[in-house]
Amino acid sequence: MARRGAGTPFLLQLSLLLLLHLGGTLGCASVAVVSPVVPLGSAVTASCTIQRELCRGLEQGKVRISWMLDNKFVAGSQHQGPGGTEVSNLTLPRFNRTQARLWCCVEWNGTKQRVGMAEIRAGYPPAKPLNLSCVLNLSDYGLTCQWEQGSDSHLPTSVVLKCAGPRAHCSGCRRSRAQAVMGCTPQGGHSHCTVPRRLLQLYRQMEIWVSATNALGTAESEHLCIDPMDVVKLDPPTLQSIQSIPFQTDCIALSWDVARGTEHMELQCELRYRAPEDSAWVLVTGIIGRAGTAQRCGFLFGTQYHFQMRCRRSSASALVYWSEWSPGRNYTTHEKAPTGKLDAWWGAQPAGAGGRLEVQLRWKAPRQREANGRVLGYRVTLSPRRRGRDPPITCNTTHTQCNFSVPAGTRRVYLSAYNAAGESAPTEVILLERKGQPLAGLRAVPGGEDSLWVHWEAPLAPVVAYVLEWQRVTAEPGHCSSCWQMEHDGTATAALIQDGIEPFQRYNISLYPIYKGTVGVPVHTAAYSQQKAPSHAPKLHLKRISKSEAELCWEPLPVEMQNGFITSYTIFWANSSADVASATVNPSLSSFVIQGLKPSTLYKVHIMASTAAGDTNGTSLTLVTTVLDDTEIQFLFLTLGLVFVLLTVLLICFQKNERMKEQLWPSVPDPANSSLGKWVPAATSRCPQEPLQVLASREPGPAAISTVTVLEGAPGKQPEKEPPALPAAPTALSRPYVRQEGPGEPVQYARVGGAGYRGQRLLPEPAPRFYENLRGRGDGGGVGDWGFLEEPPATFPLLQGLRIGGAEELHECRAD
């Protein structure tokens, strides 16, 4: 119930609104405009009148009127009109829309309701149709006319093609409205239509024009006063045959058939033809069509031509149309022996010790006008052909060059061309020497993408002709035998090269002046017909690097990749701090040294190749500078090497020099391995109770000495207690003392005799000082009967130590 109560006011308002629109506003408001169609940009005036009694719900209260142009509110003025009406006027100063709806609205219950509407259109008057033309079709004799519509008027426009009947005097095409008839109306907005045959009067003048009409006016095209037969377009004729006229091989005869339906007409025809290598047609006019045949001369021999023909009705009117060109027909004229001279160029050099001359002969193929057909080959002879006698053939080839040898001293050869119809007169080629005066200057400039202009300075001596040679520069050597041309004008100072020239390729050009009796020394130049940036830049290589410098090198670009003359190389380098530097290098160089680098720093380097037409960057090369220079590194290694050598020398010296070893590391004798420890003296009868400790004869190892017996000292030094004189040595003392060196190998060390004892050296030089145990030398220098020293030498520390422990026992033994 609540919902139903809430929806009741809304339904009531909707019902009232529908009543206002459907019945309440019927006839209560009227909108009037001065003109529903106005020129674009002009002013629009409108008024809206509200009749209060016809508008339900608006009988009481004040009526407020407003305006809307499409969906945009515009302001108008309101006042009270006669009969209790409310009137609102609106003026739009510039109406810039091609179409719009103008609404009159009233305010009811707080909302604005649309109660009236007027539709307004704006545009321009129709444009004048242009370029009216008509063509009569013989298939149905309908007259088809077409024109150009002109600019859009933005308004509905009706276009009609109109025509007027014939008059006795059509000059100026003045007609009366009673004579005008409708011709045709174009469909689908097209700008052409066809007037049917029933509305036409053939062979009589008619007035034809186009009329365009819209709400703002009417426009007409120019009026045509034509005979429909004057604008007839015939079908093309058909070429039947083409053949040469006997005995006049440069003339041909043609025959054709006219199109069906034109046999009764006076026709005017045209013929055109051209050779396949020609770009322009040769046009033959003034041919009478009804004749069916025609002749034409001046054709080249042995040449294929393409023929076409067209016709039109003979009339004095300038509006007569030509038919389309007939289907083409080819014909080749008869051949004839070649004529004219051949352009020849040569090179000659001695052929070793055989007394012959190697000749390289080149020539240009004759032009079609001189070839008189298809050239089958060329012959080279050493003498001209005489009556009925053919000279020996030196060269017979289908090419335009020949290499052959001739006897030394040959100065002339003869060149001729031949085809199926015969052989040309021989061209004399004089083999001149190339030792004449050269030209003063030569330069080449582009003549286009596929050509070069060559300019030179004329020499002082008169010139017969010039020969230009050009060769494309490539990485692989090659030779173009046809890349030359001869300029027969000796006064010329320029020539255009068009054969075989390509953009972005380098050409070496040579120019030879030909004088009377000699050939000048050539001058040379190089040129491009068009340049651009190099295809790529050289690849950088690191040749040497130090802490402050880096030497870079690169391979020169192949000439095919240069695309122009290299003007410079630019080296760029930058470190991690983005400090960028560059240097420009002459294009003739292939290496560069970067200076001022920081030690132990990473750099990125790249190269840019430049021509006059652009630049190309190469790939980046990363390098790191060293901490030390090469000189510093070499000095460091030299110092370390010297130190190592010095240490080695000192070590060797220490190992080899015994004196130095003794000074630094003195050698201390080992008592266990001394000679005293290995002595085994004979037991004396004086001291039988002292057993001698003798090593076993085969026992290895050092001998241990427990008792040292000191024999009688020298006479001059008597001990405190005089011992008795020793008896003569027993016979057993004459046995040699034996030192055991090894098992089973006794070595004699000393022999004791009556004359005394002599021992051998124990250590080699420069070992420590050796000592001798002498017995009875007879010098009496402090030596007893057995030759032993009474006192141990002061220089023998071992014996000094042994003396203390054995002297008393020795004296006791002597006392006994």
PDB file of C-alpha atoms in Angstrom, residues 272-282:
ATOM      1  CA  ARG A 272      51.712   5.580 -85.957  1.00  0.00           C
ATOM      2  CA  TYR A 273      54.751   3.288 -85.608  1.00  0.00           C
ATOM      3  CA  ARG A 274      57.965   2.931 -83.660  1.00  0.00           C
ATOM      4  CA  ALA A 275      60.881   0.544 -83.155  1.00  0.00           C
ATOM      5  CA  PRO A 276      61.082  -1.338 -79.853  1.00  0.00           C
ATOM      6  CA  GLU A 277      64.072   0.737 -78.667  1.00  0.00           C
ATOM      7  CA  ASP A 278      62.330   4.050 -79.454  1.00  0.00           C
ATOM      8  CA  SER A 279      60.275   5.830 -76.820  1.00  0.00           C
ATOM      9  CA  ALA A 280      58.413   8.213 -79.151  1.00  0.00           C
ATOM     10  CA  TRP A 281      55.948   7.309 -81.881  1.00  0.00           C
ATOM     11  CA  VAL A 282      56.216   8.471 -85.477  1.00  0.00           C
TER      12      VAL A 282
END
